[in-house]
Short mmCIF file of C-alpha atoms in Angstrom, two decimals:
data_model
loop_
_atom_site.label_atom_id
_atom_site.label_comp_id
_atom_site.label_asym_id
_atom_site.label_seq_id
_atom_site.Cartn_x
_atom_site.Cartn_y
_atom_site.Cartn_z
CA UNK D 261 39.63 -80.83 135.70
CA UNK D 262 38.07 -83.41 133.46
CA UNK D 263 39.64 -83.19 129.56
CA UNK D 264 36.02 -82.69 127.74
CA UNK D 265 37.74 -85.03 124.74
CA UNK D 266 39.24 -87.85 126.52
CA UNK D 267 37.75 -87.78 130.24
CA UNK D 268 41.26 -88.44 131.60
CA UNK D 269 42.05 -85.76 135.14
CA UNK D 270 44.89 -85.16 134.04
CA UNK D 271 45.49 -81.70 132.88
CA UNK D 272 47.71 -78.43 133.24
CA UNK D 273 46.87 -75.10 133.06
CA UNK D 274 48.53 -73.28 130.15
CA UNK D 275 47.73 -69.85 130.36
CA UNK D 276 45.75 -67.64 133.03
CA UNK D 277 43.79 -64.70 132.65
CA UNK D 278 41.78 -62.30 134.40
CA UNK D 279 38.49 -61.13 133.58
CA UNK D 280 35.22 -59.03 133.68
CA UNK D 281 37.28 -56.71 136.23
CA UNK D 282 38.61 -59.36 138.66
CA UNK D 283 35.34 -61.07 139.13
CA UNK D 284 36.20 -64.84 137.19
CA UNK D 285 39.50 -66.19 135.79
CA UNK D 286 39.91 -67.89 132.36
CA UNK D 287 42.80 -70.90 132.54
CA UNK D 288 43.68 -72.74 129.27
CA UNK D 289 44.44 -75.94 130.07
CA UNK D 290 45.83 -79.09 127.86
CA UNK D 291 45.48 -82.64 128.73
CA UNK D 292 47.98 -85.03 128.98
CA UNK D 293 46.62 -88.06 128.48
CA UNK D 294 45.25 -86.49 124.75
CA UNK D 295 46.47 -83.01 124.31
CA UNK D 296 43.34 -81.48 123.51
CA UNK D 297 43.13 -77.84 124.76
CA UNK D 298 40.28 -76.38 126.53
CA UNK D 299 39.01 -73.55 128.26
CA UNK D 300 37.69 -73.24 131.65
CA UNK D 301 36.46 -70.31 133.98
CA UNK D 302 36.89 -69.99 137.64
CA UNK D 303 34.65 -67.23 139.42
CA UNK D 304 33.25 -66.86 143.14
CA UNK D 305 30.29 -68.26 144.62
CA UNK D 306 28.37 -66.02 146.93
CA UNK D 307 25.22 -66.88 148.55
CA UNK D 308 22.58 -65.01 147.37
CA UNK D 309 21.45 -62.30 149.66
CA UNK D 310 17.84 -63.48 150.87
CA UNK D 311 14.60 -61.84 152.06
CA UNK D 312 12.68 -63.23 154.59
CA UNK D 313 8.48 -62.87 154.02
CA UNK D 314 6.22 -62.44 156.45
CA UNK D 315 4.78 -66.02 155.90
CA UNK D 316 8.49 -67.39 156.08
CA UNK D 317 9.06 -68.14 152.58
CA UNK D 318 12.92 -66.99 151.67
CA UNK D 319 13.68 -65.05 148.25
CA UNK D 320 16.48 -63.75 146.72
CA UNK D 321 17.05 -60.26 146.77
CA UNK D 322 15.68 -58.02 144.06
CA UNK D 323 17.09 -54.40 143.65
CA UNK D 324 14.69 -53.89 140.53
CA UNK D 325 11.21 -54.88 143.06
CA UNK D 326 12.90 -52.65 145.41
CA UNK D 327 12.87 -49.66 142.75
CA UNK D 328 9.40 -50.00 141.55
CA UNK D 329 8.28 -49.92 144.80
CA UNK D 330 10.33 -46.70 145.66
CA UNK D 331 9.12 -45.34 142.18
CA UNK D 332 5.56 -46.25 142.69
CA UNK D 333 5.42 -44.47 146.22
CA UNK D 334 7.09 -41.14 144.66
CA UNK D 335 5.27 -41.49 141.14
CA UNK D 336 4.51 -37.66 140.31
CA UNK D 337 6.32 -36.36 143.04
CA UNK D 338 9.21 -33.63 142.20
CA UNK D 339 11.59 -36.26 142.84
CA UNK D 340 14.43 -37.24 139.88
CA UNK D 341 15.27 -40.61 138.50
CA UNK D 342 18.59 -40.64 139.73
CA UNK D 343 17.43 -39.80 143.62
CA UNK D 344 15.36 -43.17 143.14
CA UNK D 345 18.60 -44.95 142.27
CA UNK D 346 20.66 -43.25 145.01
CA UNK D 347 18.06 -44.30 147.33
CA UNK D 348 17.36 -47.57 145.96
CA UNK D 349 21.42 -48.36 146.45
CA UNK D 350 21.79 -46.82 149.78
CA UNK D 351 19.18 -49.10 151.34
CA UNK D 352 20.48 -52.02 149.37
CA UNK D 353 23.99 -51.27 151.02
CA UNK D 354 22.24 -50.97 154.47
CA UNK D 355 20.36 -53.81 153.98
CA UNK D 356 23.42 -55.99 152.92
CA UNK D 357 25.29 -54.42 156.11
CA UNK D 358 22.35 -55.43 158.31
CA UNK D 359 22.16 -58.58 157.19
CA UNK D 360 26.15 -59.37 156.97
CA UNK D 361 25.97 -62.55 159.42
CA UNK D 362 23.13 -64.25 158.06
CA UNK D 363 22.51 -62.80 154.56
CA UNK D 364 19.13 -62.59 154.63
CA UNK D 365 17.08 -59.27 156.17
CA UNK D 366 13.16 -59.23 157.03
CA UNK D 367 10.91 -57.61 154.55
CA UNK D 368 9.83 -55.90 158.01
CA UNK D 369 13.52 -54.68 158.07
CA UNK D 370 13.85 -53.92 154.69
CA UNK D 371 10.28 -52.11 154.66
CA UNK D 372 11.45 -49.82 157.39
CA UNK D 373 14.44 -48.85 156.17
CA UNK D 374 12.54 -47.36 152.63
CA UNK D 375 10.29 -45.85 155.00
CA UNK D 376 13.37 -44.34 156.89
CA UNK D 377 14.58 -42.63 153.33
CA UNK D 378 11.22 -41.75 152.07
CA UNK D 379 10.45 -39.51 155.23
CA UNK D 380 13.58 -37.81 154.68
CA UNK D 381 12.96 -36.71 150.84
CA UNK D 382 9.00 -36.47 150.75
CA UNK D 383 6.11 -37.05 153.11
CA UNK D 384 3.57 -37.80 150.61
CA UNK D 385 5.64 -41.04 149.69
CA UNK D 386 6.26 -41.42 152.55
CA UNK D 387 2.44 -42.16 153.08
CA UNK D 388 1.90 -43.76 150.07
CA UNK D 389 4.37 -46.13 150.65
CA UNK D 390 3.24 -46.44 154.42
CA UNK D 391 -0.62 -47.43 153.13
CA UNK D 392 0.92 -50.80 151.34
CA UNK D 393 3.58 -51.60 154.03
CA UNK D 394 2.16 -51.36 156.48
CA UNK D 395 -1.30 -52.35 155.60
CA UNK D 396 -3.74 -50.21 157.03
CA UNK D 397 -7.37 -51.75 158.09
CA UNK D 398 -9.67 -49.14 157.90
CA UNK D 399 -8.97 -45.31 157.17
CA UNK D 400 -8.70 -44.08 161.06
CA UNK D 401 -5.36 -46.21 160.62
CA UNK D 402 -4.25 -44.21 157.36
CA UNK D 403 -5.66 -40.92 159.50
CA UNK D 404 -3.19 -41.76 162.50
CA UNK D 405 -0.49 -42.12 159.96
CA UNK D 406 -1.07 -39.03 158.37
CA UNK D 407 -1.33 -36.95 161.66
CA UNK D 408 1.73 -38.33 162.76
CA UNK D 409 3.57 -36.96 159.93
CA UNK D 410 2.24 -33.69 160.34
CA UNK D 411 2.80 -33.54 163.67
CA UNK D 412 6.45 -34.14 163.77
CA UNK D 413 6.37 -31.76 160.78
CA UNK D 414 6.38 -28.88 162.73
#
């Protein structure tokens, strides 16, 4: 590592030491060309998980988008704040399982897999967040949905 006094590549490491739970490593280190002591942190590099749009532009993840949507689609529904959590991290895990290989997952994917949860915990949500995803054209579209629910309902 390059001594931030001197510029020399010379250095050892003094002293290690974990931190923030395993996740990055602190190393003193002293030059030997100058002897100044310095500091430097080690920590992983992951690729970011990506989603793919539907117009092929690439973004990185967001659990907090992911929540407002799921909040949005069960706003004043007898649903608590901590279900939308639990649900928000159970389709980030599947998403991130999904996507393993590549790291990236379709918004298509990702879309379904909401809609998956939602029809489990509350139909009206379900629709609500069916009208945006899935972007119905006229209402006979939003009809069909609705039908469909109530037909497997029984």
């Amino acid at each position: 590592m390059r001594c931030p006094y001197c510029g020399s590549l010379d250095d050892k490491v003094i002293e290690s030491r974990t931190m923030a739970n395993g996740e990055s490593i602190r190393r003193r280190r002293e030059c030997n060309s100058c002897g100044y002591r310095f500091t430097s942190y080690e920590r992983i590099e992951e690729k970011p998980f990506m989603v793919v749009k539907r117009d092929g532009r690439r973004e990185p993840f967001d659990r907090a988008k992911l929540e407002r949507g799921i909040e949005r689609a069960l706003e004043k529904r007898p649903v608590s704040t901590s279900m939308v959590d639990q649900l928000a991290t159970e389709i980030e895990d599947e998403a991130i399982m999904r996507g393993k290989v590549s790291r990236e997952i379709s918004t298509a994917d990702l879309g379904e897999l909401v809609l998956q949860r939602l029809y489990g915990i509350d139909k009206v949500a379900y629709i609500r967040f069916a009208s945006v995803y899935k972007h119905f054209e006229n209402l006979d579209e939003f009809l069909t949905e609705v039908n469909n629910v109530e037909g497997n309902k029984k």
